[in-house]
Amino acid sequence: MNKKKPFVTKEQAEEIVKQYPTPIHLYDEKGIRENARRLYQAFSWNKGFKEYFAVKATPTPRILQILKEEGCGTDCSSYTELMMSEACGFSGKEIMFSSNDTPAEDFILADRLGATINLDDITHIPFLENAIGHIPERICCRYNPGGVFQLGGSEEGFQVMDNPGDAKYGMTREQMTEAYKTLKAKGAKEFGIHAFLASNTISNEYYPALARILFQMAVELKEETGAHITFINLSGGIGIPYRPEQPVNDIAIIGEGVRKAYEEILVPAGMDDVALYTELGRYMLGPYGCLLTRAIHEKNTYKNYIGVDACAANLMRPAIYGAYHHITVLGKEDAPCDHKYDVTGSLCENCDKFAVDRMLPKIDMGDLLVIHDSGAHGFSMGYNYNGKLRSAEVLLKEDGSTELIRRAETPADYFATLDITGLFNK
């Protein structure tokens, strides 16, 4: 049977949980840094290349600071993500602001920070102008080609935007031309193009295929509007293999595929100065985080259940998407997977299951389980249903030491937004 190897050993984990009780989100600093460097190497042929990490995937300041040290910027979609980016030292062109159905105050803050604003709809042009009093000289527009996008594999049951025609994001092709003309007439001088067509593609062909679509449109928009297009943002979509049998995307092959498209389309059009951007959340962090949890109950009724001290409030992807996350029982990596379990949390919802009918080694009470690939869209999607409290985030540093990068919530945090004066004295 195919297996995934955790980045933490049983011995390390047992020492970590002595200081930080389970459940915890654990991150691998070494893996994060090495992955960022592979990405930059793959696109080193493009002198303006920059990765804008999708803050929504892992909105943790210490993680953002590590990525900043590796040359990354931030991709923000809300007021508070902009605030976090500013607090972490990002400013100006280091920030992309891509939002939809955007409140005026978000645009105001993005403009104050000098962020590059990416407009989701043509009606946002007058809305933005009214909100901030002008149109920025540097501006971007988000494109949606419509139809159905089919290429390679996406995680089964988890297709966020593989049908662009049904997605709420972006402008039509005709609107892109109209938007560029309008923005240029209002003073914009530097233009960008952005698009996101598919989520978590397990294919080296996705980025090159998207690049060809955007590169060709860039040439057309330049001809139609005379706009100076200085960057093209390929956004996210490069996936990770949640299942052990799935292939791993090769970022070097992906970068070379984009380079070939760049040289075939943009260079002949005299657009060889266009910078390329990415906004990779899952690819950058997913495999370099895990949810560490302990088995605390075993229940045998119509099925065999293992209850752990984490729940969907800590990692909700399996509950809401039916998404697969691999599980390793630490210390039993080489034991036969001859027991069938549902691995569950304690929420009052039957979907609170990290695994269903999963073949695993025999699990004993007290065993530590690693739930893999929770580094992106793990902690960030947490919530407080049933009064559950968000778990701590811990960084496994390159030298093997650990750092608490977000403490666990307490009941005081849960009640902090309420006026509970005297409540517990009644």
Coordinates of C-alpha atoms in Angstrom, one line a residue:
M1 CA 0.0 0.0 0.0
N2 CA 1.2 3.5 -0.8
K3 CA 2.2 5.6 2.2
K4 CA 3.1 9.2 3.0
K5 CA 6.1 9.9 5.2
P6 CA 5.4 12.5 7.9
F7 CA 8.0 15.3 8.4
V8 CA 7.9 14.5 12.1
T9 CA 8.9 11.3 13.9
K10 CA 7.1 9.7 16.8
E11 CA 9.9 10.7 19.1
Q12 CA 9.8 14.3 18.0
A13 CA 6.0 14.4 18.2
E14 CA 5.9 13.0 21.8
E15 CA 8.3 15.7 22.9
I16 CA 6.3 18.4 21.1
V17 CA 3.0 17.4 22.7
K18 CA 4.5 17.5 26.2
Q19 CA 4.8 21.2 25.7
Y20 CA 1.9 21.9 23.3
P21 CA -1.0 19.5 24.0
T22 CA -2.9 18.0 21.1
P23 CA -4.6 18.8 18.8
I24 CA -2.0 21.1 17.2
H25 CA -1.2 22.3 13.7
L26 CA 2.5 21.7 13.1
Y27 CA 4.5 23.2 10.2
D28 CA 7.8 22.2 8.7
E29 CA 10.1 25.3 8.2
K30 CA 12.7 23.4 6.2
G31 CA 10.1 22.1 3.8
I32 CA 8.5 25.5 3.3
R33 CA 11.8 27.2 2.5
E34 CA 13.0 24.5 0.2
N35 CA 9.7 24.5 -1.7
A36 CA 9.7 28.3 -2.1
R37 CA 13.3 28.1 -3.5
R38 CA 12.2 25.4 -6.0
L39 CA 9.4 27.7 -7.3
Y40 CA 11.7 30.6 -7.7
Q41 CA 14.3 28.5 -9.5
A42 CA 11.6 27.2 -11.9
F43 CA 10.7 30.7 -12.9
S44 CA 14.1 32.3 -12.7
W45 CA 14.1 32.8 -16.5
N46 CA 11.5 35.6 -15.9
K47 CA 13.2 38.6 -14.4
G48 CA 10.1 40.0 -12.8
F49 CA 8.7 36.8 -11.4
K50 CA 7.1 37.0 -7.9
E51 CA 5.0 34.6 -5.8
Y52 CA 2.2 36.3 -3.9
F53 CA 1.3 33.8 -1.2
A54 CA -2.5 33.4 -0.8
V55 CA -2.9 34.6 2.8
K56 CA -6.3 32.9 3.1
A57 CA -4.6 29.5 2.9
T58 CA -2.5 30.1 6.0
P59 CA -3.0 33.5 7.7
T60 CA -0.2 33.1 10.2
P61 CA 2.3 36.0 10.7
R62 CA 5.3 33.8 11.4
I63 CA 4.6 31.8 8.2
L64 CA 4.2 35.0 6.2
Q65 CA 7.5 36.2 7.5
I66 CA 9.3 33.1 6.4
L67 CA 7.9 33.4 3.0
K68 CA 8.8 37.1 2.9
E69 CA 12.4 36.1 3.6
E70 CA 12.2 33.8 0.6
G71 CA 11.1 36.7 -1.6
C72 CA 7.4 36.2 -1.6
G73 CA 4.6 38.8 -1.4
T74 CA 1.1 38.4 -0.3
D75 CA -2.2 37.9 -2.1
C76 CA -5.0 39.4 0.1
S77 CA -8.8 39.2 -0.3
S78 CA -10.0 41.1 2.7
Y79 CA -9.4 44.1 5.0
T80 CA -7.9 42.0 7.8
E81 CA -5.6 40.1 5.4
L82 CA -4.4 43.5 4.3
M83 CA -3.8 44.5 7.9
M84 CA -1.9 41.3 8.6
S85 CA 0.3 41.9 5.5
E86 CA 1.1 45.4 6.6
A87 CA 1.9 44.2 10.2
C88 CA 4.3 41.6 8.7
G89 CA 6.2 44.3 6.8
F90 CA 4.7 43.9 3.3
S91 CA 3.9 47.0 1.4
G92 CA 3.3 48.5 -2.1
K93 CA 3.9 46.1 -4.9
E94 CA 4.5 43.3 -2.5
I95 CA 0.8 43.1 -2.0
M96 CA -1.9 41.9 -4.5
F97 CA -5.5 42.7 -3.5
S98 CA -7.9 40.3 -5.3
S99 CA -11.4 40.5 -4.0
N100 CA -15.0 40.1 -5.1
D101 CA -18.1 41.8 -3.9
T102 CA -15.7 44.2 -2.2
P103 CA -16.6 46.7 0.5
A104 CA -15.3 50.3 -0.1
E105 CA -13.2 50.3 3.0
D106 CA -11.2 47.3 1.7
F107 CA -10.3 49.2 -1.5
I108 CA -9.4 52.3 0.6
L109 CA -7.0 50.3 2.7
A110 CA -5.5 48.5 -0.3
D111 CA -4.9 51.9 -2.0
R112 CA -3.3 53.4 1.2
L113 CA -0.9 50.4 1.3
G114 CA 0.0 50.9 -2.3
A115 CA -1.2 47.4 -3.1
T116 CA -1.9 46.3 -6.7
I117 CA -5.7 46.2 -6.9
N118 CA -7.2 43.4 -9.0
L119 CA -10.7 44.3 -10.2
D120 CA -13.2 41.4 -10.3
D121 CA -15.9 43.1 -12.3
I122 CA -16.3 46.0 -14.7
T123 CA -18.7 47.7 -12.3
H124 CA -15.9 47.9 -9.8
I125 CA -14.2 50.6 -11.8
P126 CA -16.6 53.4 -10.9
F127 CA -17.0 51.9 -7.4
L128 CA -13.3 52.0 -6.8
E129 CA -13.0 55.5 -8.2
N130 CA -15.8 56.7 -5.9
A131 CA -14.2 54.9 -2.9
I132 CA -10.7 56.2 -3.2
G133 CA -11.2 59.3 -5.4
H134 CA -9.1 58.2 -8.3
I135 CA -8.0 55.3 -10.5
P136 CA -4.5 54.0 -9.5
E137 CA -1.9 54.2 -12.2
R138 CA -1.1 50.5 -11.7
I139 CA -4.2 48.3 -12.0
C140 CA -5.2 44.7 -12.8
C141 CA -8.4 43.0 -14.1
R142 CA -9.6 39.4 -13.5
Y143 CA -10.6 37.4 -16.5
N144 CA -13.1 34.5 -16.7
P145 CA -13.2 32.8 -20.0
G146 CA -16.5 31.0 -19.3
G147 CA -17.4 27.5 -20.4
V148 CA -15.9 24.4 -18.9
F149 CA -12.2 24.0 -18.2
Q150 CA -10.9 20.5 -18.5
L151 CA -7.3 19.4 -18.1
G152 CA -5.5 16.9 -16.0
G153 CA -6.9 15.8 -12.6
S154 CA -8.4 17.6 -9.7
E155 CA -9.1 16.0 -6.4
E156 CA -12.3 14.0 -6.7
G157 CA -15.3 15.7 -5.3
F158 CA -13.4 19.0 -4.9
Q159 CA -13.7 21.1 -8.0
V160 CA -13.9 24.7 -7.0
M161 CA -13.6 26.4 -10.3
D162 CA -13.3 23.7 -13.0
N163 CA -16.4 25.2 -14.6
P164 CA -15.5 28.9 -15.0
G165 CA -18.9 29.6 -16.6
D166 CA -20.6 28.9 -13.2
A167 CA -18.0 30.8 -11.2
K168 CA -18.8 34.2 -9.7
Y169 CA -15.3 35.5 -10.4
G170 CA -13.9 37.7 -13.2
M171 CA -14.9 39.5 -16.4
T172 CA -15.9 38.3 -19.8
R173 CA -13.5 38.7 -22.8
E174 CA -15.5 41.7 -24.1
Q175 CA -15.6 43.3 -20.6
M176 CA -11.8 43.0 -20.4
T177 CA -11.4 45.2 -23.5
E178 CA -13.9 47.7 -22.3
A179 CA -12.4 47.8 -18.8
Y180 CA -8.9 48.4 -20.1
K181 CA -10.1 51.3 -22.3
T182 CA -12.1 52.8 -19.5
L183 CA -9.2 52.5 -17.0
K184 CA -6.7 53.9 -19.5
A185 CA -9.0 56.9 -20.1
K186 CA -9.2 57.5 -16.3
G187 CA -5.4 57.6 -16.0
A188 CA -4.2 54.0 -15.5
K189 CA -0.8 53.5 -17.1
E190 CA 0.3 50.0 -16.0
F191 CA -1.9 47.0 -16.5
G192 CA -2.1 43.4 -15.4
I193 CA -4.1 40.4 -16.2
H194 CA -5.3 37.8 -13.6
A195 CA -7.2 34.5 -14.0
F196 CA -7.9 31.4 -11.9
L197 CA -9.6 28.5 -13.7
A198 CA -9.2 25.4 -11.6
S199 CA -8.4 24.3 -8.1
N200 CA -5.8 21.7 -7.1
T201 CA -4.8 20.4 -10.5
I202 CA -2.6 17.4 -10.5
S203 CA -1.1 18.1 -13.8
N204 CA 2.0 19.8 -15.1
E205 CA 0.0 21.1 -18.0
Y206 CA -2.4 23.4 -16.2
Y207 CA -0.1 26.5 -15.8
P208 CA 1.2 26.3 -19.4
A209 CA -2.3 26.0 -20.8
L210 CA -3.6 28.9 -18.7
A211 CA -0.5 30.9 -19.6
R212 CA -1.2 30.5 -23.4
I213 CA -4.8 31.7 -22.9
L214 CA -3.6 34.8 -20.9
F215 CA -0.6 35.5 -23.1
Q216 CA -2.7 35.5 -26.3
M217 CA -5.3 37.8 -24.7
A218 CA -2.5 40.1 -23.5
V219 CA -1.3 40.5 -27.1
E220 CA -4.9 41.2 -28.3
L221 CA -5.6 43.7 -25.5
K222 CA -2.4 45.6 -26.2
E223 CA -3.5 45.8 -29.9
E224 CA -7.1 46.7 -29.1
T225 CA -6.5 49.3 -26.4
G226 CA -2.8 50.3 -26.5
A227 CA -2.5 49.5 -22.8
H228 CA 0.9 48.8 -21.4
I229 CA 0.7 45.4 -19.9
T230 CA 3.5 44.9 -17.4
F231 CA 2.5 41.7 -15.5
I232 CA 0.3 38.6 -15.9
N233 CA -0.8 36.8 -12.8
L234 CA -1.3 33.0 -13.2
S235 CA -2.9 32.9 -9.7
G236 CA -3.2 29.5 -8.0
G237 CA -4.4 26.1 -9.1
I238 CA -1.2 24.0 -8.9
G239 CA -2.2 21.2 -6.7
I240 CA -0.7 18.7 -4.3
P241 CA -1.2 15.0 -4.1
Y242 CA -3.5 14.4 -1.1
R243 CA -3.6 10.7 -1.8
P244 CA -0.3 8.8 -1.7
E245 CA -0.9 7.2 -5.1
Q246 CA -1.3 10.6 -6.9
P247 CA 1.6 12.1 -8.9
V248 CA 3.5 15.0 -7.6
N249 CA 3.5 18.1 -9.8
D250 CA 7.0 18.9 -11.1
I251 CA 7.5 22.7 -10.7
A252 CA 10.6 22.7 -13.0
I253 CA 8.5 21.1 -15.8
I254 CA 5.7 23.6 -15.2
G255 CA 8.1 26.5 -15.3
E256 CA 9.6 25.3 -18.5
G257 CA 6.1 24.9 -20.1
V258 CA 5.2 28.5 -19.2
R259 CA 8.6 29.7 -20.6
K260 CA 7.9 28.0 -23.9
A261 CA 4.5 29.6 -24.2
Y262 CA 6.1 33.0 -23.2
E263 CA 8.7 32.8 -25.9
E264 CA 6.2 31.6 -28.6
I265 CA 3.5 34.2 -27.9
L266 CA 4.7 37.2 -25.9
V267 CA 8.3 37.6 -27.2
P268 CA 7.3 37.9 -30.9
A269 CA 4.8 40.5 -29.9
G270 CA 7.5 42.7 -28.4
M271 CA 6.2 41.9 -24.9
D272 CA 9.3 40.2 -23.5
D273 CA 9.3 42.5 -20.5
V274 CA 6.1 41.2 -19.0
A275 CA 6.6 39.9 -15.4
L276 CA 4.8 36.8 -14.3
Y277 CA 3.2 36.4 -10.9
T278 CA 1.8 33.4 -9.0
E279 CA -0.6 33.1 -6.0
L280 CA 0.0 29.6 -4.7
G281 CA -1.4 28.9 -1.3
R282 CA -2.0 25.1 -1.3
Y283 CA 1.2 24.3 -3.3
M284 CA 3.3 26.5 -1.0
L285 CA 2.1 25.3 2.3
G286 CA -0.2 22.2 2.0
P287 CA 2.3 19.4 2.4
Y288 CA 4.3 21.3 5.0
G289 CA 1.7 21.3 7.7
C290 CA -0.1 18.5 9.5
L291 CA -2.7 18.2 12.2
L292 CA -1.3 16.2 15.2
T293 CA -4.0 14.5 17.2
R294 CA -4.3 11.7 19.8
A295 CA -6.7 8.7 19.8
I296 CA -8.9 9.0 22.9
H297 CA -11.8 6.6 22.3
E298 CA -12.7 3.5 20.4
K299 CA -16.3 2.6 19.6
N300 CA -17.5 -0.6 18.0
T301 CA -21.1 -0.6 16.9
Y302 CA -22.2 -1.1 13.3
K303 CA -18.8 0.2 12.4
N304 CA -15.4 0.6 14.1
Y305 CA -14.7 4.1 15.2
I306 CA -11.6 5.8 16.5
G307 CA -12.3 9.1 18.2
V308 CA -9.5 11.6 18.3
D309 CA -9.1 14.9 20.2
A310 CA -9.3 17.0 17.0
C311 CA -12.5 17.6 15.1
A312 CA -13.8 19.3 11.9
A313 CA -13.4 22.6 13.7
N314 CA -9.6 22.1 13.4
L315 CA -9.7 20.7 9.9
M316 CA -13.0 21.0 8.0
R317 CA -12.1 19.9 4.5
P318 CA -13.0 16.2 5.0
A319 CA -16.4 17.3 6.5
I320 CA -17.5 19.8 3.9
Y321 CA -15.8 18.4 0.8
G322 CA -15.4 14.7 1.5
A323 CA -11.7 15.6 0.9
Y324 CA -9.1 12.9 1.5
H325 CA -6.3 13.5 4.0
H326 CA -3.8 10.7 4.6
I327 CA -3.4 9.5 8.1
T328 CA -0.2 8.1 9.7
V329 CA -0.2 6.4 13.1
L330 CA 3.1 7.4 14.5
G331 CA 5.3 4.5 15.5
K332 CA 3.3 2.1 13.4
E333 CA 4.5 3.3 9.9
D334 CA 5.5 -0.3 9.0
A335 CA 2.7 -2.1 10.6
P336 CA 0.1 -3.8 8.4
C337 CA -3.0 -1.7 7.6
D338 CA -5.4 -4.5 8.5
H339 CA -8.0 -2.6 10.5
K340 CA -10.9 -0.6 8.9
Y341 CA -11.9 2.5 10.8
D342 CA -13.9 5.7 10.7
V343 CA -11.7 8.3 12.3
T344 CA -14.0 10.9 14.0
G345 CA -14.1 14.0 16.0
S346 CA -16.5 15.0 18.7
L347 CA -18.8 17.5 16.9
C348 CA -22.5 17.0 16.9
E349 CA -22.4 16.4 13.2
N350 CA -22.1 13.0 11.5
C351 CA -19.9 14.5 8.8
D352 CA -17.2 15.1 11.5
K353 CA -15.0 12.4 10.2
F354 CA -11.3 12.6 9.1
A355 CA -11.5 9.2 7.4
V356 CA -14.3 6.8 6.4
D357 CA -13.6 3.0 6.0
R358 CA -9.9 3.8 6.1
M359 CA -7.5 0.8 6.3
L360 CA -5.0 1.6 9.1
P361 CA -2.8 -0.2 11.6
K362 CA -4.5 -1.3 14.8
I363 CA -4.9 2.0 16.8
D364 CA -4.5 1.9 20.5
M365 CA -5.7 4.6 22.9
G366 CA -3.0 7.3 23.3
D367 CA -1.6 6.8 19.8
L368 CA -0.6 9.9 18.0
L369 CA -2.0 10.4 14.5
V370 CA -0.6 12.7 11.8
I371 CA -3.3 14.0 9.5
H372 CA -1.3 15.0 6.5
D373 CA -1.4 18.1 4.2
S374 CA -3.2 20.5 6.4
G375 CA -0.7 23.3 6.0
A376 CA -3.1 25.2 3.7
H377 CA -6.8 25.7 4.3
G378 CA -6.4 23.8 7.6
F379 CA -6.2 26.2 10.6
S380 CA -7.5 29.0 8.4
M381 CA -10.9 27.4 7.9
G382 CA -11.3 26.6 11.6
Y383 CA -14.5 27.7 13.5
N384 CA -16.1 27.5 16.9
Y385 CA -19.1 25.3 16.4
N386 CA -20.1 23.4 19.6
G387 CA -17.9 25.9 21.5
K388 CA -14.8 24.2 20.1
L389 CA -11.6 26.2 20.4
R390 CA -9.0 26.7 17.7
S391 CA -5.9 24.8 18.3
A392 CA -2.3 26.0 18.6
E393 CA 0.1 26.4 15.6
V394 CA 3.6 25.2 16.2
L395 CA 6.6 25.6 13.9
L396 CA 9.2 22.8 13.6
K397 CA 12.3 24.8 12.9
E398 CA 15.1 23.9 10.7
D399 CA 17.4 23.1 13.7
G400 CA 14.8 20.7 15.1
S401 CA 13.5 23.1 17.8
T402 CA 10.0 24.3 18.0
E403 CA 8.3 27.7 18.2
L404 CA 4.7 28.4 19.3
I405 CA 3.5 30.7 16.5
R406 CA -0.1 30.9 17.6
R407 CA -1.4 29.8 21.0
A408 CA -4.5 27.7 21.4
E409 CA -7.7 29.6 22.1
T410 CA -9.1 29.6 25.6
P411 CA -12.7 30.0 26.8
A412 CA -11.9 33.6 27.5
D413 CA -11.2 34.1 23.7
Y414 CA -14.5 32.4 22.9
F415 CA -16.4 34.8 25.2
A416 CA -14.4 37.9 24.5
T417 CA -16.9 39.4 22.0
L418 CA -19.8 39.1 24.5
D419 CA -20.9 41.2 27.4
I420 CA -20.9 38.5 30.0
T421 CA -20.6 40.7 33.1
G422 CA -22.0 38.6 35.9
L423 CA -23.0 35.7 33.6
F424 CA -21.1 33.1 35.6
N425 CA -22.2 34.4 38.9
K426 CA -25.8 33.6 38.3

